[in-house]
Amino acid sequence: MNRPFNFSAGPAAIPEEVLQRAAAEMCDWHGSGMGVMEMSHRGKEFISIYEQAESDLRQLLAVPSNFRILFMQGGAIAHNAIIPMNLSRGGVVDFVVSGSWSQKSYKEAGKYASAHLAASGQDSGFTSVPEASSWQLSPDAAYVHICSNETIHGVEFHELPDLQALGSQAPLVIDFSSHVASRPVDWSRVGIAFGGAQKNIGPAGLTIVIVREDLLGHALPITPSAFDYKIVADNNSMYNTPPTWGIYMAGLTFQWLLQQREGDLVGVAAMEKRNIAKAERFYSYVDSSDFYVNKVAPAWRSRMNIPFFLRDESRNEAFLAGAKANGLLQLKGHKSVGGMRASLYNAMSMQGVEALIAYMQEFERTSA
Ligand SMILES: *Cc1c(COP(=O)(O)O)cnc(C)c1O
Protein backbone atom coordinates (compact mmCIF):
# COMPACT_ATOMS: atom_id res chain seq x y z
CA MET A 1 0.00 0.00 0.00
CA ASN A 2 1.29 3.47 -0.81
CA ARG A 3 0.14 5.56 2.13
CA PRO A 4 0.84 9.28 2.54
CA PHE A 5 3.46 10.38 5.08
CA ASN A 6 1.73 11.38 8.29
CA PHE A 7 3.46 14.00 10.46
CA SER A 8 0.76 14.20 13.14
CA ALA A 9 1.87 15.05 16.69
CA GLY A 10 -0.71 12.66 18.10
CA PRO A 11 -2.62 10.49 17.75
CA ALA A 12 0.13 9.73 15.30
CA ALA A 13 1.28 7.34 12.60
CA ILE A 14 1.64 3.67 13.49
CA PRO A 15 4.09 1.44 11.59
CA GLU A 16 2.29 0.01 8.58
CA GLU A 17 3.37 -3.57 9.43
CA VAL A 18 1.63 -3.18 12.80
CA LEU A 19 -1.60 -1.95 11.20
CA GLN A 20 -1.51 -4.79 8.67
CA ARG A 21 -1.01 -7.40 11.33
CA ALA A 22 -3.83 -5.98 13.46
CA ALA A 23 -6.07 -5.98 10.38
CA ALA A 24 -5.23 -9.60 9.64
CA GLU A 25 -5.99 -10.61 13.24
CA MET A 26 -9.02 -8.36 13.67
CA CYS A 27 -11.77 -10.98 13.46
CA ASP A 28 -9.90 -14.04 14.69
CA TRP A 29 -6.90 -13.71 16.95
CA HIS A 30 -4.59 -16.75 16.58
CA GLY A 31 -7.41 -19.18 15.87
CA SER A 32 -9.32 -18.27 19.04
CA GLY A 33 -12.44 -17.39 17.06
CA MET A 34 -12.46 -13.97 18.75
CA GLY A 35 -11.10 -10.54 17.99
CA VAL A 36 -8.91 -9.00 20.72
CA MET A 37 -11.60 -6.39 21.50
CA GLU A 38 -14.07 -9.19 22.25
CA MET A 39 -12.00 -11.15 24.76
CA SER A 40 -12.24 -11.28 28.53
CA HIS A 41 -9.25 -9.48 29.98
CA ARG A 42 -8.92 -12.40 32.41
CA GLY A 43 -8.98 -15.14 29.79
CA LYS A 44 -5.80 -17.01 28.89
CA GLU A 45 -5.69 -15.47 25.40
CA PHE A 46 -5.63 -11.89 26.60
CA ILE A 47 -3.37 -12.68 29.56
CA SER A 48 -0.82 -14.01 27.06
CA ILE A 49 -1.08 -10.79 25.00
CA TYR A 50 -0.67 -8.71 28.15
CA GLU A 51 2.31 -10.68 29.49
CA GLN A 52 4.07 -10.58 26.13
CA ALA A 53 3.52 -6.83 25.81
CA GLU A 54 4.84 -6.22 29.31
CA SER A 55 7.94 -8.35 28.91
CA ASP A 56 8.66 -6.90 25.45
CA LEU A 57 8.40 -3.36 26.83
CA ARG A 58 10.68 -4.31 29.73
CA GLN A 59 13.24 -5.67 27.28
CA LEU A 60 12.89 -2.78 24.84
CA LEU A 61 13.47 -0.06 27.45
CA ALA A 62 15.74 -2.19 29.68
CA VAL A 63 13.43 -1.56 32.64
CA PRO A 64 15.11 -2.81 35.85
CA SER A 65 13.35 -5.44 37.97
CA ASN A 66 12.65 -2.98 40.80
CA PHE A 67 10.31 -1.02 38.53
CA ARG A 68 6.69 -2.00 37.87
CA ILE A 69 5.08 -1.48 34.48
CA LEU A 70 1.44 -0.41 34.71
CA PHE A 71 -0.98 -0.30 31.77
CA MET A 72 -3.63 2.25 32.70
CA GLN A 73 -6.17 4.68 31.28
CA GLY A 74 -6.70 8.43 31.64
CA GLY A 75 -3.94 9.71 29.41
CA ALA A 76 -1.00 11.79 30.57
CA ILE A 77 -3.36 14.60 31.56
CA ALA A 78 -5.21 12.47 34.12
CA HIS A 79 -1.85 11.35 35.49
CA ASN A 80 -1.00 15.01 36.11
CA ALA A 81 -3.43 14.59 39.04
CA ILE A 82 -2.82 10.89 39.72
CA ILE A 83 0.92 11.39 40.27
CA PRO A 84 0.62 14.03 43.03
CA MET A 85 -2.14 11.91 44.59
CA ASN A 86 0.20 8.92 44.68
CA LEU A 87 3.52 10.55 45.45
CA SER A 88 3.19 13.94 47.10
CA ARG A 89 1.90 12.88 50.55
CA GLY A 90 0.38 16.37 50.40
CA GLY A 91 3.80 18.03 50.67
CA VAL A 92 6.02 20.04 48.34
CA VAL A 93 6.59 18.95 44.75
CA ASP A 94 9.00 20.65 42.34
CA PHE A 95 8.39 21.47 38.69
CA VAL A 96 10.68 22.44 35.88
CA VAL A 97 8.45 24.05 33.29
CA SER A 98 9.84 23.73 29.78
CA GLY A 99 6.67 24.17 27.70
CA SER A 100 2.91 23.67 27.62
CA TRP A 101 2.82 20.15 28.97
CA SER A 102 4.92 20.67 32.08
CA GLN A 103 3.04 23.94 32.64
CA LYS A 104 -0.21 21.99 32.66
CA SER A 105 1.22 19.38 35.01
CA TYR A 106 2.44 22.10 37.39
CA LYS A 107 -0.97 23.76 37.54
CA GLU A 108 -2.81 20.50 38.13
CA ALA A 109 -0.48 19.31 40.89
CA GLY A 110 -1.31 22.45 42.86
CA LYS A 111 -4.76 20.97 43.59
CA TYR A 112 -3.25 18.09 45.58
CA ALA A 113 0.12 19.28 46.79
CA SER A 114 2.18 22.37 47.28
CA ALA A 115 3.53 22.79 43.75
CA HIS A 116 6.75 24.76 43.52
CA LEU A 117 8.20 26.21 40.34
CA ALA A 118 11.90 25.29 40.43
CA ALA A 119 12.70 26.65 36.97
CA SER A 120 10.92 27.84 33.86
CA GLY A 121 11.84 28.34 30.23
CA GLN A 122 9.04 30.86 29.77
CA ASP A 123 11.37 33.87 29.49
CA SER A 124 12.88 32.32 26.38
CA GLY A 125 9.43 31.67 24.92
CA PHE A 126 10.12 28.01 25.69
CA THR A 127 12.97 27.81 23.22
CA SER A 128 15.38 26.61 25.91
CA VAL A 129 15.48 25.41 29.51
CA PRO A 130 17.47 27.04 32.33
CA GLU A 131 20.67 25.26 33.21
CA ALA A 132 20.10 22.60 35.89
CA SER A 133 22.59 24.20 38.28
CA SER A 134 20.24 27.23 38.50
CA TRP A 135 17.11 25.23 39.43
CA GLN A 136 15.60 26.20 42.78
CA LEU A 137 14.97 22.69 44.06
CA SER A 138 13.16 22.32 47.40
CA PRO A 139 15.10 20.44 50.07
CA ASP A 140 12.03 18.39 51.04
CA ALA A 141 10.33 17.85 47.67
CA ALA A 142 8.41 14.57 47.31
CA TYR A 143 9.43 14.53 43.66
CA VAL A 144 10.71 16.68 40.79
CA HIS A 145 8.63 16.70 37.61
CA ILE A 146 9.90 17.38 34.10
CA CYS A 147 8.42 16.81 30.67
CA SER A 148 11.36 15.16 28.94
CA ASN A 149 9.99 16.02 25.49
CA GLU A 150 7.68 18.99 25.03
CA THR A 151 5.50 17.96 22.12
CA ILE A 152 4.15 21.45 21.39
CA HIS A 153 7.26 23.60 21.81
CA GLY A 154 9.67 21.00 20.43
CA VAL A 155 12.01 21.07 23.44
CA GLU A 156 13.71 17.86 24.55
CA PHE A 157 15.99 16.91 27.44
CA HIS A 158 18.72 15.00 25.62
CA GLU A 159 20.00 13.87 28.97
CA LEU A 160 17.87 13.42 32.08
CA PRO A 161 18.94 15.60 35.01
CA ASP A 162 20.96 13.90 37.75
CA LEU A 163 19.03 15.14 40.78
CA GLN A 164 21.47 13.66 43.28
CA ALA A 165 24.30 15.62 41.71
CA LEU A 166 22.10 18.71 42.15
CA GLY A 167 21.75 17.95 45.86
CA SER A 168 18.21 16.58 45.74
CA GLN A 169 17.13 13.20 47.09
CA ALA A 170 13.74 13.44 45.39
CA PRO A 171 12.71 10.95 42.72
CA LEU A 172 12.47 12.32 39.19
CA VAL A 173 9.10 12.10 37.43
CA ILE A 174 9.24 12.27 33.64
CA ASP A 175 6.38 12.76 31.21
CA PHE A 176 7.85 10.89 28.25
CA SER A 177 4.61 10.63 26.24
CA SER A 178 6.04 11.95 23.03
CA HIS A 179 9.50 10.37 22.94
CA VAL A 180 9.03 7.04 24.69
CA ALA A 181 10.90 4.31 22.82
CA SER A 182 12.75 6.85 20.67
CA ARG A 183 15.95 6.43 22.73
CA PRO A 184 17.13 4.50 25.80
CA VAL A 185 16.10 5.64 29.31
CA ASP A 186 18.64 6.11 32.14
CA TRP A 187 16.57 4.42 34.88
CA SER A 188 19.16 5.27 37.54
CA ARG A 189 17.84 8.85 37.32
CA VAL A 190 14.10 8.07 37.20
CA GLY A 191 11.43 7.40 39.83
CA ILE A 192 8.39 7.37 37.54
CA ALA A 193 8.10 7.62 33.78
CA PHE A 194 4.62 8.03 32.35
CA GLY A 195 3.02 8.75 29.04
CA GLY A 196 0.08 8.27 26.74
CA ALA A 197 0.52 5.71 23.98
CA GLN A 198 -0.85 7.73 21.09
CA LYS A 199 2.37 9.48 20.09
CA ASN A 200 4.95 6.78 19.62
CA ILE A 201 3.41 3.47 20.66
CA GLY A 202 -0.16 2.87 19.54
CA PRO A 203 -3.72 4.12 19.77
CA ALA A 204 -5.07 6.60 22.34
CA GLY A 205 -6.60 5.09 25.47
CA LEU A 206 -3.53 3.41 26.93
CA THR A 207 -1.29 5.16 29.45
CA ILE A 208 2.02 3.60 30.39
CA VAL A 209 3.37 4.15 33.90
CA ILE A 210 6.75 2.74 34.89
CA VAL A 211 7.26 3.22 38.60
CA ARG A 212 10.00 2.33 41.06
CA GLU A 213 8.59 -0.08 43.64
CA ASP A 214 9.53 1.94 46.72
CA LEU A 215 7.29 4.79 45.50
CA LEU A 216 4.17 2.63 45.71
CA GLY A 217 1.86 2.64 48.70
CA HIS A 218 1.83 6.31 49.73
CA ALA A 219 -1.34 7.50 47.98
CA LEU A 220 -3.50 10.20 49.55
CA PRO A 221 -6.72 8.76 51.06
CA ILE A 222 -8.80 10.60 48.42
CA THR A 223 -7.06 8.73 45.56
CA PRO A 224 -9.57 6.74 43.48
CA SER A 225 -8.76 3.04 43.88
CA ALA A 226 -8.46 2.56 40.13
CA PHE A 227 -5.72 5.23 40.14
CA ASP A 228 -3.80 4.09 43.21
CA TYR A 229 -0.59 2.80 41.67
CA LYS A 230 -0.12 0.22 44.43
CA ILE A 231 -3.57 -1.26 43.90
CA VAL A 232 -3.01 -1.27 40.15
CA ALA A 233 0.42 -2.92 40.57
CA ASP A 234 -0.90 -5.52 43.05
CA ASN A 235 -3.55 -6.46 40.50
CA ASN A 236 -1.19 -6.57 37.50
CA SER A 237 -3.06 -3.67 35.87
CA MET A 238 -6.34 -5.60 36.13
CA TYR A 239 -7.97 -3.91 39.11
CA ASN A 240 -10.36 -2.54 36.55
CA THR A 241 -10.61 -3.56 32.90
CA PRO A 242 -7.44 -2.31 31.25
CA PRO A 243 -7.47 -0.82 27.73
CA THR A 244 -7.16 -4.23 26.09
CA TRP A 245 -7.05 -3.07 22.48
CA GLY A 246 -4.44 -0.44 23.28
CA ILE A 247 -2.27 -3.00 25.08
CA TYR A 248 -2.53 -5.38 22.13
CA MET A 249 -1.60 -2.67 19.60
CA ALA A 250 1.24 -1.42 21.78
CA GLY A 251 2.44 -5.02 22.04
CA LEU A 252 2.57 -5.31 18.24
CA THR A 253 4.55 -2.06 18.13
CA PHE A 254 6.98 -3.35 20.78
CA GLN A 255 7.58 -6.46 18.65
CA TRP A 256 8.13 -4.29 15.60
CA LEU A 257 10.59 -2.14 17.55
CA LEU A 258 12.51 -5.14 18.87
CA GLN A 259 13.11 -6.21 15.27
CA GLN A 260 14.45 -2.86 14.05
CA ARG A 261 18.15 -2.79 13.24
CA GLU A 262 20.73 -0.20 12.26
CA GLY A 263 24.10 -1.88 11.74
CA ASP A 264 24.91 -3.60 15.04
CA LEU A 265 22.20 -1.71 16.92
CA VAL A 266 18.84 -3.30 17.71
CA GLY A 267 15.52 -2.01 19.09
CA VAL A 268 15.50 1.35 20.81
CA ALA A 269 19.23 1.90 20.20
CA ALA A 270 18.58 1.43 16.47
CA MET A 271 15.61 3.78 16.66
CA GLU A 272 17.72 6.38 18.43
CA LYS A 273 20.30 6.29 15.66
CA ARG A 274 17.60 6.59 13.01
CA ASN A 275 15.84 9.39 14.91
CA ILE A 276 19.07 11.37 15.27
CA ALA A 277 19.70 11.06 11.54
CA LYS A 278 16.15 12.12 10.62
CA ALA A 279 16.18 15.12 12.99
CA GLU A 280 19.65 16.26 11.92
CA ARG A 281 18.65 16.08 8.28
CA PHE A 282 15.53 18.14 8.89
CA TYR A 283 17.05 20.77 11.19
CA SER A 284 20.05 21.27 8.95
CA TYR A 285 17.76 21.82 5.99
CA VAL A 286 15.64 24.36 7.90
CA ASP A 287 18.73 26.14 9.24
CA SER A 288 20.19 26.40 5.76
CA SER A 289 17.04 27.98 4.39
CA ASP A 290 16.05 31.67 4.45
CA PHE A 291 12.44 30.72 3.83
CA TYR A 292 11.80 28.53 6.93
CA VAL A 293 12.91 28.93 10.53
CA ASN A 294 13.02 26.94 13.77
CA LYS A 295 13.50 29.00 16.94
CA VAL A 296 14.50 26.37 19.51
CA ALA A 297 18.06 26.59 20.87
CA PRO A 298 20.07 23.82 19.18
CA ALA A 299 20.93 22.07 22.48
CA TRP A 300 17.21 21.72 23.28
CA ARG A 301 15.80 20.75 19.92
CA SER A 302 13.47 17.79 19.99
CA ARG A 303 14.17 14.86 17.69
CA MET A 304 10.49 14.00 17.67
CA ASN A 305 8.52 17.23 17.27
CA ILE A 306 9.89 20.04 15.13
CA PRO A 307 7.94 23.29 15.04
CA PHE A 308 8.93 25.48 12.12
CA PHE A 309 7.67 28.67 10.55
CA LEU A 310 7.47 30.16 7.11
CA ARG A 311 9.08 33.58 7.35
CA ASP A 312 6.13 34.81 5.30
CA GLU A 313 3.23 33.51 7.37
CA SER A 314 0.69 34.65 4.78
CA ARG A 315 1.79 31.53 2.84
CA ASN A 316 0.77 29.09 5.60
CA GLU A 317 -2.51 27.94 4.10
CA ALA A 318 -0.98 27.46 0.67
CA PHE A 319 1.87 25.49 2.22
CA LEU A 320 -0.48 23.13 4.02
CA ALA A 321 -2.76 22.64 1.02
CA GLY A 322 0.20 21.84 -1.22
CA ALA A 323 1.65 19.48 1.37
CA LYS A 324 -1.58 17.54 1.55
CA ALA A 325 -1.80 17.34 -2.23
CA ASN A 326 1.72 15.86 -2.15
CA GLY A 327 0.85 13.19 0.39
CA LEU A 328 2.32 14.99 3.43
CA LEU A 329 -0.33 15.07 6.12
CA GLN A 330 -1.01 16.91 9.42
CA LEU A 331 1.79 19.47 9.33
CA LYS A 332 -0.18 22.31 10.90
CA GLY A 333 1.44 23.62 14.09
CA HIS A 334 -0.29 23.59 17.47
CA LYS A 335 -2.68 26.53 17.80
CA SER A 336 -0.76 27.98 20.75
CA VAL A 337 2.49 28.20 18.75
CA GLY A 338 1.26 28.54 15.17
CA GLY A 339 3.25 27.80 12.05
CA MET A 340 4.03 24.20 11.20
CA ARG A 341 5.13 21.14 13.12
CA ALA A 342 6.69 17.99 11.74
CA SER A 343 6.53 15.07 14.15
CA LEU A 344 9.19 12.51 13.27
CA TYR A 345 8.22 9.63 15.54
CA ASN A 346 9.55 6.09 15.18
CA ALA A 347 7.00 5.28 12.48
CA MET A 348 8.32 8.09 10.24
CA SER A 349 10.98 6.95 7.81
CA MET A 350 13.92 8.96 6.45
CA GLN A 351 12.09 8.64 3.13
CA GLY A 352 9.23 10.65 4.65
CA VAL A 353 11.66 13.32 5.86
CA GLU A 354 13.24 13.53 2.40
CA ALA A 355 9.80 13.82 0.80
CA LEU A 356 8.93 16.69 3.16
CA ILE A 357 12.19 18.51 2.44
CA ALA A 358 11.73 18.06 -1.32
CA TYR A 359 8.26 19.56 -1.02
CA MET A 360 9.54 22.47 1.10
CA GLN A 361 12.24 23.23 -1.47
CA GLU A 362 9.72 23.14 -4.27
CA PHE A 363 7.30 25.34 -2.33
CA GLU A 364 10.03 27.90 -1.73
CA ARG A 365 11.06 27.84 -5.40
CA THR A 366 7.53 28.39 -6.68
CA SER A 367 6.82 31.10 -4.07
CA ALA A 368 9.67 33.32 -5.30
C1 LIG B 1 -0.03 14.44 24.23
C2 LIG B 1 0.66 14.74 25.50
C3 LIG B 1 -0.04 14.80 26.72
C4 LIG B 1 -1.53 14.65 26.81
O1 LIG B 1 -1.93 13.34 26.73
P1 LIG B 1 -3.47 12.95 26.88
O2 LIG B 1 -3.49 11.56 26.38
O3 LIG B 1 -4.26 13.89 26.03
O4 LIG B 1 -3.83 13.06 28.31
C5 LIG B 1 0.69 15.06 27.87
N1 LIG B 1 2.02 15.23 27.83
C6 LIG B 1 2.71 15.17 26.69
C7 LIG B 1 4.20 15.35 26.70
C8 LIG B 1 2.05 14.92 25.49
O5 LIG B 1 2.74 14.86 24.34
Short mmCIF file of N, CA, C and O and ligand atoms in Angstrom, two decimals, residues 75-77 101 147 149 151 175 177-178 198-199, ligand 1:
data_model
loop_
_atom_site.label_atom_id
_atom_site.label_comp_id
_atom_site.label_asym_id
_atom_site.label_seq_id
_atom_site.Cartn_x
_atom_site.Cartn_y
_atom_site.Cartn_z
N GLY A 75 -4.83 8.84 30.16
CA GLY A 75 -3.94 9.71 29.41
C GLY A 75 -3.00 10.44 30.34
O GLY A 75 -3.18 10.45 31.57
N ALA A 76 -1.99 11.08 29.76
CA ALA A 76 -1.00 11.79 30.57
C ALA A 76 -1.67 12.90 31.38
O ALA A 76 -1.24 13.21 32.49
N ILE A 77 -2.73 13.48 30.85
CA ILE A 77 -3.36 14.60 31.56
C ILE A 77 -4.01 14.13 32.86
O ILE A 77 -3.91 14.81 33.88
N TRP A 101 3.24 21.35 28.25
CA TRP A 101 2.82 20.15 28.97
C TRP A 101 3.27 20.17 30.42
O TRP A 101 2.50 19.83 31.32
N CYS A 147 8.92 17.44 31.89
CA CYS A 147 8.42 16.81 30.67
C CYS A 147 9.65 16.63 29.78
O CYS A 147 10.21 17.62 29.29
N ASN A 149 10.11 15.52 26.88
CA ASN A 149 9.99 16.02 25.49
C ASN A 149 8.70 16.82 25.39
O ASN A 149 7.60 16.26 25.51
N THR A 151 6.07 18.26 23.43
CA THR A 151 5.50 17.96 22.12
C THR A 151 5.11 19.22 21.34
O THR A 151 5.18 19.25 20.11
N ASP A 175 7.45 12.96 32.19
CA ASP A 175 6.38 12.76 31.21
C ASP A 175 7.09 12.50 29.88
O ASP A 175 7.61 13.42 29.25
N SER A 177 5.65 10.99 27.23
CA SER A 177 4.61 10.63 26.24
C SER A 177 5.10 10.66 24.80
O SER A 177 4.80 9.75 24.03
N SER A 178 5.81 11.74 24.45
CA SER A 178 6.04 11.95 23.03
C SER A 178 7.46 11.58 22.58
O SER A 178 7.82 11.85 21.44
N GLN A 198 -0.43 7.35 22.45
CA GLN A 198 -0.85 7.73 21.09
C GLN A 198 0.16 8.55 20.29
O GLN A 198 -0.13 9.00 19.20
N LYS A 199 1.36 8.76 20.85
CA LYS A 199 2.37 9.48 20.09
C LYS A 199 3.30 8.49 19.40
O LYS A 199 3.49 8.53 18.20
C1 LIG B 1 -0.03 14.44 24.23
C2 LIG B 1 0.66 14.74 25.50
C3 LIG B 1 -0.04 14.80 26.72
C4 LIG B 1 -1.53 14.65 26.81
O1 LIG B 1 -1.93 13.34 26.73
P1 LIG B 1 -3.47 12.95 26.88
O2 LIG B 1 -3.49 11.56 26.38
O3 LIG B 1 -4.26 13.89 26.03
O4 LIG B 1 -3.83 13.06 28.31
C5 LIG B 1 0.69 15.06 27.87
N1 LIG B 1 2.02 15.23 27.83
C6 LIG B 1 2.71 15.17 26.69
C7 LIG B 1 4.20 15.35 26.70
C8 LIG B 1 2.05 14.92 25.49
O5 LIG B 1 2.74 14.86 24.34
#
